Structures are given as C-alpha cells and as structure tokens.
Coordinates of N, CA and C and ligand atoms in Angstrom, one line a residue:
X1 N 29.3 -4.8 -37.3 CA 28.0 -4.2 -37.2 C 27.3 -4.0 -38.5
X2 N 25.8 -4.2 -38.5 CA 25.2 -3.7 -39.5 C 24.1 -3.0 -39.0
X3 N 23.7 -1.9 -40.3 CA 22.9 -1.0 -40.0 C 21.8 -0.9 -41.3
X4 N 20.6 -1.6 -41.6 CA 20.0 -0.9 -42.6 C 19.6 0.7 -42.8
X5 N 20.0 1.5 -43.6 CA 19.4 2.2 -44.4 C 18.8 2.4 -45.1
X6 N 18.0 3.1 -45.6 CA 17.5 3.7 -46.7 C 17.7 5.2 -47.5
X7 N 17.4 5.7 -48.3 CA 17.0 6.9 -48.9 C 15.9 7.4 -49.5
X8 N 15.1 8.1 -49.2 CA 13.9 8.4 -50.1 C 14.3 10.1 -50.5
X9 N 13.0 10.7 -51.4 CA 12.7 11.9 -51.4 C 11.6 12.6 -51.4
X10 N 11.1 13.5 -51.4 CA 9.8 14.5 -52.1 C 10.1 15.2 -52.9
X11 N 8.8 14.7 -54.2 CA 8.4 15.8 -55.0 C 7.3 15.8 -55.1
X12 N 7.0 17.0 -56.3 CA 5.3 17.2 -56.2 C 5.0 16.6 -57.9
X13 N 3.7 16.3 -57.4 CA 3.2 16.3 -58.8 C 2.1 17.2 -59.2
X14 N 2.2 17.6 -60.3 CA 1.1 18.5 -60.8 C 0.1 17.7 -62.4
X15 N -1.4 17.8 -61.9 CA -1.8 17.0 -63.5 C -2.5 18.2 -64.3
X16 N -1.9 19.8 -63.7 CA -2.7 21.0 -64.8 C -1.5 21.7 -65.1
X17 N -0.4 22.0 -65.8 CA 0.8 23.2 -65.8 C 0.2 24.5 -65.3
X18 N -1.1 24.6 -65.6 CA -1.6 26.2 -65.1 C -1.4 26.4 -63.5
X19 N -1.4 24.7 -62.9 CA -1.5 24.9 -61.3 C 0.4 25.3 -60.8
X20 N 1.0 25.6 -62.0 CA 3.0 25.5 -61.7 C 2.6 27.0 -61.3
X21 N 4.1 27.3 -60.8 CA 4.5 29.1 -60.7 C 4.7 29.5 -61.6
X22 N 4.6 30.4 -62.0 CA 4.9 31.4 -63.0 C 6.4 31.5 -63.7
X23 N 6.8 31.2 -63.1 CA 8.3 30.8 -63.5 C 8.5 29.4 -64.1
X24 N 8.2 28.7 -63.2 CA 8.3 27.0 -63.6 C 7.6 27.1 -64.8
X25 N 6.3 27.6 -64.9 CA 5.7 27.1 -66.6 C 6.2 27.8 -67.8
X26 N 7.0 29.0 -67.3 CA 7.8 29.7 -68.5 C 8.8 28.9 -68.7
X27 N 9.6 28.1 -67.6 CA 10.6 27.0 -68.2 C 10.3 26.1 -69.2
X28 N 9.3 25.2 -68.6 CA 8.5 24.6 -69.2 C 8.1 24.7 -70.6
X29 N 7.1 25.7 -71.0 CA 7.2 26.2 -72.1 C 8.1 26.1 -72.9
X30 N 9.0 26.8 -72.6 CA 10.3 26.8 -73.4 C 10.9 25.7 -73.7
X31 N 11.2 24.4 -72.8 CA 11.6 23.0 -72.8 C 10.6 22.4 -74.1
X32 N 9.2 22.5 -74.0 CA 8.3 22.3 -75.1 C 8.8 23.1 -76.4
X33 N 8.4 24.1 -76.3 CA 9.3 24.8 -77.5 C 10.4 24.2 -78.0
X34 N 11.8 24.1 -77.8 CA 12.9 24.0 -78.1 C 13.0 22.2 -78.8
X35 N 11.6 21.7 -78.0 CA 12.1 19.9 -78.5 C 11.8 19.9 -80.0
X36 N 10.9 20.7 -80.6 CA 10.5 21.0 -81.8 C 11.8 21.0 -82.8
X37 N 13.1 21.7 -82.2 CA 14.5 22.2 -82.9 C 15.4 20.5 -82.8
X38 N 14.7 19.4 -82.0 CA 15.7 18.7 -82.0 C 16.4 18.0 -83.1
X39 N 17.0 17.1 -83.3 CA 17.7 16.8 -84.2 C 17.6 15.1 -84.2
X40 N 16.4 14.8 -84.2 CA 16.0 13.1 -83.6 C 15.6 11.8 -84.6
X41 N 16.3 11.8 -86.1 CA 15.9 11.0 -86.4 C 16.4 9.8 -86.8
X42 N 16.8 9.3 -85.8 CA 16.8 7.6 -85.4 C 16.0 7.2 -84.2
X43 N 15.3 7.9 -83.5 CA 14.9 7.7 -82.5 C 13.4 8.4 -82.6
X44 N 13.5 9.2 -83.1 CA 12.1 9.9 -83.4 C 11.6 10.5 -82.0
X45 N 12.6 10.5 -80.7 CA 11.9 11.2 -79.7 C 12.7 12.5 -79.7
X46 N 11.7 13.4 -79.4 CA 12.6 14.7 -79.9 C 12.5 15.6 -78.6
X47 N 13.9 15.4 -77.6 CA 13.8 16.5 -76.1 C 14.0 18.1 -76.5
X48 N 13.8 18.4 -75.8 CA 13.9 20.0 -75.0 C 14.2 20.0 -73.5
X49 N 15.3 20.9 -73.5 CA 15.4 21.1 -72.1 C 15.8 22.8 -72.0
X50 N 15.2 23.3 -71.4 CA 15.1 24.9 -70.6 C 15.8 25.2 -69.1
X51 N 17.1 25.7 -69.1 CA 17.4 25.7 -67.8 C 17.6 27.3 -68.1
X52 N 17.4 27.9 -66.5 CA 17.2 29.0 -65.8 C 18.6 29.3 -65.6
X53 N 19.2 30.3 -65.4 CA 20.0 30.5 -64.4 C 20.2 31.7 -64.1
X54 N 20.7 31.9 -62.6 CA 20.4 33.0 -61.6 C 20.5 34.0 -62.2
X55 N 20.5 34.7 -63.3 CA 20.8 36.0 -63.5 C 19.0 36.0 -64.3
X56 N 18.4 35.1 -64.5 CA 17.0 35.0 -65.1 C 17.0 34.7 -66.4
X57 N 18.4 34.7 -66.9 CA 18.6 34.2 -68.7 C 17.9 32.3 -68.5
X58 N 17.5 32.1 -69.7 CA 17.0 30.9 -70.0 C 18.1 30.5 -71.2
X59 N 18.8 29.4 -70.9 CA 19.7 28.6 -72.0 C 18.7 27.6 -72.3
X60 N 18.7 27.2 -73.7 CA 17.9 25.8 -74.1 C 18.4 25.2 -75.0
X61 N 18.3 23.5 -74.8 CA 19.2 22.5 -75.7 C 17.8 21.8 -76.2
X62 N 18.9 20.5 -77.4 CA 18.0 19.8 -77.9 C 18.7 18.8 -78.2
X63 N 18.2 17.2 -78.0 CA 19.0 16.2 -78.1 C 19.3 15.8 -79.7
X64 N 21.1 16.3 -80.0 CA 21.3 16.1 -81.3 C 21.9 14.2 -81.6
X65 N 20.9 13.5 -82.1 CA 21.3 12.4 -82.7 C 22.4 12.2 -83.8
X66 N 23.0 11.3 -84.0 CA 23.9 10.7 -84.9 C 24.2 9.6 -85.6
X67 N 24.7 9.3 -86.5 CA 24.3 7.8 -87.1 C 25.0 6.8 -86.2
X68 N 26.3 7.3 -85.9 CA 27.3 7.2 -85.0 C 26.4 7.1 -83.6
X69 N 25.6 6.3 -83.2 CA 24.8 6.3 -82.1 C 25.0 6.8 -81.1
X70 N 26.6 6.3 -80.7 CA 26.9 7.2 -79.2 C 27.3 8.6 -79.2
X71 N 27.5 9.1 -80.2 CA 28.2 10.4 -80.6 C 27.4 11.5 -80.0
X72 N 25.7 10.9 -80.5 CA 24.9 11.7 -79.7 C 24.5 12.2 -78.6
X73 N 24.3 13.3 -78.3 CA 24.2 13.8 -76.9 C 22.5 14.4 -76.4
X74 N 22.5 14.5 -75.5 CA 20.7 14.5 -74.7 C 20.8 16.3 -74.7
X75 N 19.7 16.7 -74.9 CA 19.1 17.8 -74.7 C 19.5 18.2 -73.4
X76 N 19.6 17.7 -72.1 CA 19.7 18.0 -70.7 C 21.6 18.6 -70.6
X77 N 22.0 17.6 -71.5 CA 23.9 18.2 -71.5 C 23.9 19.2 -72.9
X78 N 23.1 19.2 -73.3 CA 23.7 20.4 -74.6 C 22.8 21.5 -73.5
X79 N 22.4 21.5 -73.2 CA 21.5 22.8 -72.6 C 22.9 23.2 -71.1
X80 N 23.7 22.4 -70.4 CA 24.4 22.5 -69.5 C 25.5 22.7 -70.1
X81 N 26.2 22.4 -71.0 CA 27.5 22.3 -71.8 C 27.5 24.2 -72.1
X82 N 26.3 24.7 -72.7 CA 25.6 25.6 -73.3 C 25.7 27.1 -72.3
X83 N 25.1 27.0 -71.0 CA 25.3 27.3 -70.1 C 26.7 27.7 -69.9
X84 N 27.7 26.5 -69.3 CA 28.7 26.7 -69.0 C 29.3 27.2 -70.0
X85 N 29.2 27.0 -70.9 CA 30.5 27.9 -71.9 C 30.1 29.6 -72.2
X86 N 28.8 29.7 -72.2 CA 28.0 31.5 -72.9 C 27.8 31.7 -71.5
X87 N 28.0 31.3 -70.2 CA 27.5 32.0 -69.2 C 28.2 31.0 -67.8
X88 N 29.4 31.5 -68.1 CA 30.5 31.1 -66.8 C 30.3 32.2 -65.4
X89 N 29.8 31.4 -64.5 CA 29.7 32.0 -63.0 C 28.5 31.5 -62.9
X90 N 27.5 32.1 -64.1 CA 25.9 32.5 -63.7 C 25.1 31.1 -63.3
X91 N 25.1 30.8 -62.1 CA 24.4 29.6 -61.8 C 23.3 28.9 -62.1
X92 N 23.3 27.8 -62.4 CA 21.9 27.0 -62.8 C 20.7 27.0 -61.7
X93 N 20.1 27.3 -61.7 CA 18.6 27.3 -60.8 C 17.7 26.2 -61.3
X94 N 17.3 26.0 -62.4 CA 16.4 25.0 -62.7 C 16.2 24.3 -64.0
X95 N 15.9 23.2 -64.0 CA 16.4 22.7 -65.5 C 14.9 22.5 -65.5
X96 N 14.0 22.6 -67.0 CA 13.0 21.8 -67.3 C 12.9 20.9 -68.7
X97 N 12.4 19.8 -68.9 CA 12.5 19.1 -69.8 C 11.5 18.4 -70.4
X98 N 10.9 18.4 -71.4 CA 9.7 17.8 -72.4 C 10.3 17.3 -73.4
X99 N 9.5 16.3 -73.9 CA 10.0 15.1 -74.8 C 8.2 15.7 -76.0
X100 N 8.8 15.4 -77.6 CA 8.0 15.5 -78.2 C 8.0 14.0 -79.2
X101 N 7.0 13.5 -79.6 CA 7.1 12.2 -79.8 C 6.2 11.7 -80.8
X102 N 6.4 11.8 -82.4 CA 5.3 11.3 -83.0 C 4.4 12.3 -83.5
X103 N 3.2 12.9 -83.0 CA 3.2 14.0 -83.2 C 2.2 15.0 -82.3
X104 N 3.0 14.9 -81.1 CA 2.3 15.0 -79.8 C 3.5 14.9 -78.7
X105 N 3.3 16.3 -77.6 CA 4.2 15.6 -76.5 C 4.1 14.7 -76.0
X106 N 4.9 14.4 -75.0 CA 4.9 12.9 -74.2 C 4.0 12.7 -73.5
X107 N 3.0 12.3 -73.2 CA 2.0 12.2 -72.1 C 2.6 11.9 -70.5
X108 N 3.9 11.0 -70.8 CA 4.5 11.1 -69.5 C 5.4 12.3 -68.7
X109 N 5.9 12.6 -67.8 CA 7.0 13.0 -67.8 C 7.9 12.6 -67.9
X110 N 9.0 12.9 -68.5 CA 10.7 12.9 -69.3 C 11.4 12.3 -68.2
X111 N 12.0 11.8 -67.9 CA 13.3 11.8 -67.1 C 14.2 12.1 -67.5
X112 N 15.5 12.2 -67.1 CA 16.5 12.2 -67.4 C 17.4 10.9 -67.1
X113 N 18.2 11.1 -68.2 CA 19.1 9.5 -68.7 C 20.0 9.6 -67.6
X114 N 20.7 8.7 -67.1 CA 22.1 8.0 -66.5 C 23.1 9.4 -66.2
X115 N 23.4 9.5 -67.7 CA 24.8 10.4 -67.7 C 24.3 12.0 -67.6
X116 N 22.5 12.2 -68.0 CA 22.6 13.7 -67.5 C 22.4 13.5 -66.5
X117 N 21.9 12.6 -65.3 CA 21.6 12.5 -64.1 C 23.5 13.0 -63.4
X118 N 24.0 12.4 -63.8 CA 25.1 12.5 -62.9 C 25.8 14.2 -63.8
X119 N 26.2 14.7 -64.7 CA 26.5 16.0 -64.9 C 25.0 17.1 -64.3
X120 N 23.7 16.5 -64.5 CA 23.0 17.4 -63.4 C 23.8 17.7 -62.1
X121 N 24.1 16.5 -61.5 CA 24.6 16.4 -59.8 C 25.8 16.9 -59.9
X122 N 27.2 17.3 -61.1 CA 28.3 17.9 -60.9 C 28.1 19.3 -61.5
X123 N 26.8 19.7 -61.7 CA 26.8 21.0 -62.1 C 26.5 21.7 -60.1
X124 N 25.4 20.8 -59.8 CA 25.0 21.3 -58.1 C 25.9 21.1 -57.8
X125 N 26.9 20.3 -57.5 CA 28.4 20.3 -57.1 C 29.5 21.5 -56.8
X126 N 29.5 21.3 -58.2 CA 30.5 22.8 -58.2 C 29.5 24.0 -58.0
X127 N 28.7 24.3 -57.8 CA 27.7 25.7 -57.7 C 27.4 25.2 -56.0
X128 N 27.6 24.7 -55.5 CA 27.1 24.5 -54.0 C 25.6 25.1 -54.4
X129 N 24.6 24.8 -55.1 CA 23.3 25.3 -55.0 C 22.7 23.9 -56.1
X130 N 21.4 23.7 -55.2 CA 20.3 22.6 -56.0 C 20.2 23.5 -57.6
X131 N 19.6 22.3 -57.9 CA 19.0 22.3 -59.6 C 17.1 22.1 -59.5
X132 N 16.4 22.8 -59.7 CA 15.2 22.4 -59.2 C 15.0 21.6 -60.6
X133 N 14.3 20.7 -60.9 CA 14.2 19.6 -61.8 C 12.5 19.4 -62.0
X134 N 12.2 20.0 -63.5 CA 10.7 20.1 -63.8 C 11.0 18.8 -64.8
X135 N 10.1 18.0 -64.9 CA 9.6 17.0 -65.9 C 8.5 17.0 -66.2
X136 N 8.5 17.7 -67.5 CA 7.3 17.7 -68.2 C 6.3 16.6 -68.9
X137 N 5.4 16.3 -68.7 CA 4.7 15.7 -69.5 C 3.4 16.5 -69.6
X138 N 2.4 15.6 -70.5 CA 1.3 17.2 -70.9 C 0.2 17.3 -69.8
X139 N -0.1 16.1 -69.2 CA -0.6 16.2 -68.3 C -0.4 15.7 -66.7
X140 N 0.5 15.2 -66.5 CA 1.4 15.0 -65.8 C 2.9 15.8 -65.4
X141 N 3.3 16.5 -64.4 CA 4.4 17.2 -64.2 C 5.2 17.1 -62.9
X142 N 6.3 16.4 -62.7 CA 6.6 16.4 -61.5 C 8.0 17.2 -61.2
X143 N 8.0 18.0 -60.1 CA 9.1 18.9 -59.9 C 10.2 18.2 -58.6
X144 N 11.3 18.3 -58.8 CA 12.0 17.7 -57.8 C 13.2 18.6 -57.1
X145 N 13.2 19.1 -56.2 CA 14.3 20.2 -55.6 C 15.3 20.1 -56.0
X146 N 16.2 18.8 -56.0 CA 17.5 18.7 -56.3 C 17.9 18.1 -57.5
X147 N 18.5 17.9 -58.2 CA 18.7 16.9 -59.2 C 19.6 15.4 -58.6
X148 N 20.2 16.4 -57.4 CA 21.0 15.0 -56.7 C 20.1 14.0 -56.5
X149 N 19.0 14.3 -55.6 CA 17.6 13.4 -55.6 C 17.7 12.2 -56.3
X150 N 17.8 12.5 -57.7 CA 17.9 11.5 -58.7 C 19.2 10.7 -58.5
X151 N 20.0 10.9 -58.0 CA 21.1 9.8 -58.2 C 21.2 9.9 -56.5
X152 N 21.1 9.3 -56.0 CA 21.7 9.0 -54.3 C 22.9 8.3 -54.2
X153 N 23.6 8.2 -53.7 CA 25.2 7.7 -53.4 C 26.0 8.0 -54.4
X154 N 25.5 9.5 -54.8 CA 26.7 9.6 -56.4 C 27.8 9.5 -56.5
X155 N 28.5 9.4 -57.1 CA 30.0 9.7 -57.6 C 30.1 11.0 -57.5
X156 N 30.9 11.9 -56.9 CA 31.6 13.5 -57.2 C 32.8 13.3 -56.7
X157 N 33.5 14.8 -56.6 CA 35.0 14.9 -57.0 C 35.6 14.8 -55.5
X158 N 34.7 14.4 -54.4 CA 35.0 14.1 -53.4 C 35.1 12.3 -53.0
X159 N 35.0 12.1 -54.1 CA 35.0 10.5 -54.3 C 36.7 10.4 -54.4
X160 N 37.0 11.1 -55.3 CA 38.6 11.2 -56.1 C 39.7 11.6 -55.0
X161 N 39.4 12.0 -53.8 CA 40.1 12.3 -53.1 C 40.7 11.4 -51.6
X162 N 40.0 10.1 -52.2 CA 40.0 9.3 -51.2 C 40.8 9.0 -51.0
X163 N 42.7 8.9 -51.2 CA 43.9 8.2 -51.2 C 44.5 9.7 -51.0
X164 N 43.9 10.7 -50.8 CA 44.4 12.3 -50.5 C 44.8 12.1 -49.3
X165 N 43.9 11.9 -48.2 CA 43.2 12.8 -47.3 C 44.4 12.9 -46.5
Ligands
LIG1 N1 17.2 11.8 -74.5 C1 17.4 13.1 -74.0 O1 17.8 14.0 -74.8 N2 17.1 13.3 -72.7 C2 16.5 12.5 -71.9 O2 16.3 12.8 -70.7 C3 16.2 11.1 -72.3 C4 16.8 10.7 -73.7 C5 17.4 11.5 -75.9 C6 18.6 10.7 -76.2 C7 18.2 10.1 -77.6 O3 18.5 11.1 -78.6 C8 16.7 10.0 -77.5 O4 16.3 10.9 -76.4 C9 16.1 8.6 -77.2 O5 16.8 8.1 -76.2

C-alpha cells in the first residue's frame, strides 16, 4: 500500500514589532540587545537569542565564533545550554532570536540552524511543553508555536528505543 502524505504548519507574520504582545517584544528586544555581546568575527553575523522561561526569568546567549570553525556554537544553544545548567526544572516557554549584521539588524528574520533546530525540539521533548519561536527581523517577524514545527519527522529519544520495545 501507499499513502501520500504531507505536513504543513501555521505561523504569523508580523511587519510592525509594536503589533507583537507585550511579552513577545520584551523577548525580542532582548534577543536584539544581546547580538550586540556576540563574539562574531569570522562571520561578521552577530546572533542574539532571548529565551523565556516559566518562572518569567529571561536567559540570553550569543553566538561565540572560533578560529577552530566548528568549535563554535550559535546563540540559540548557548542561550539553552545556559538555561539548563542556571535554571534546572524551570521550563522554556519561548526562544526569540535577531541577527545583527554589518551595521544594522537583519532585515530578514533569523532562522535557526540544523543543530539548534533539533536541541530546540529535545528541549520540548523533555519539558513535554512547546517552545514558542519569535524570528526577528526589523521589519519582518514571524512567530511559530512549536519549535518542532521546524523539524518534522525528527529524531528524539523515542527513536532510540526502537530494538527496546
Ligand atoms: N548562527 C547563530 O548563532 N544562530 C542561527 O540561528 C544561525 C547562525 C551563527 C553561527 C555563526 O557564528 C554565524 O551565525 C554565521 O553562521
């Protein structure tokens, strides 16, 4: 038998930050703020990322570069690494992320890379709760409920258990 599939999602897009919630643009903010601290020069693109978590504390990272190319890590996992070690239990609610670039934010919104895509999806994992996902750009902003969203047919630790059952 065969069956086509698909997968899609919804998100919103916003082209004013003033039209976000009150909360989302404090994220936000802060993701702009923090890309200022990054550590980006081989790349000259400099992230921020602001994640929330349930207790209302804001942890924020910045993507630290290395000459050692791969050594380097993204703003999205130092801000979750960050998290999980200064604030064990307290669940992630929302990550936001802006890119500064040259000497001006990104006019687009940011995405997130491969490998934070998939530690986004094993942070919702283990917290059984979404990640709401702001991508900033200055005039462009799109919000996405889950971070899983971003990766569909992921890999998690329910994968690893297939020779268990
Ligand atoms: N980068 C991030 O920190 N987050 C992203 O979502 C995309 C890429 C960093 C990695 C590298 O330091 C630079 O941006 C260029 O890829």
């Amino acid at each position: 038998m065969k069956q086509d599939k698909s997968i899609s999602f919804n998100y919103k897009e916003f082209d004013k930050p003033e039209d976000l919630d009150p909360a989302d643009l404090e994220l936000l903010t802060k993701a702009r703020e923090i890309a200022l601290n990054a550590y980006a020069p081989y790349s000259g693109f400099m992230v921020g990322a602001a994640l929330r978590l349930e207790s209302g504390t804001i942890v924020a990272g910045t993507n630290v570069e290395n000459a050692a190319f791969p050594s380097g890590i993204c703003a999205e996992r130092n801000a979750i690494s960050n998290a999980s070690a200064n604030h064990p239990g307290d669940r992630p609610v929302a990550l936001a992320i802006a890119a500064f670039s040259g000497e001006d934010h990104s006019a687009e919104p940011v995405s997130p890379c491969g490998n934070c895509r998939q530690v986004i999806a094993e942070e919702e994992f283990r917290n059984r709760r979404n990640i709401r996902i702001i991508l900033g750009g200055k005039n462009k902003i799109r919000i996405i409920e889950s971070g899983s969203d971003l990766l569909p047919l992921q890999f998690n630790s329910d994968c690893l258990k297939v020779n268990r059952r």
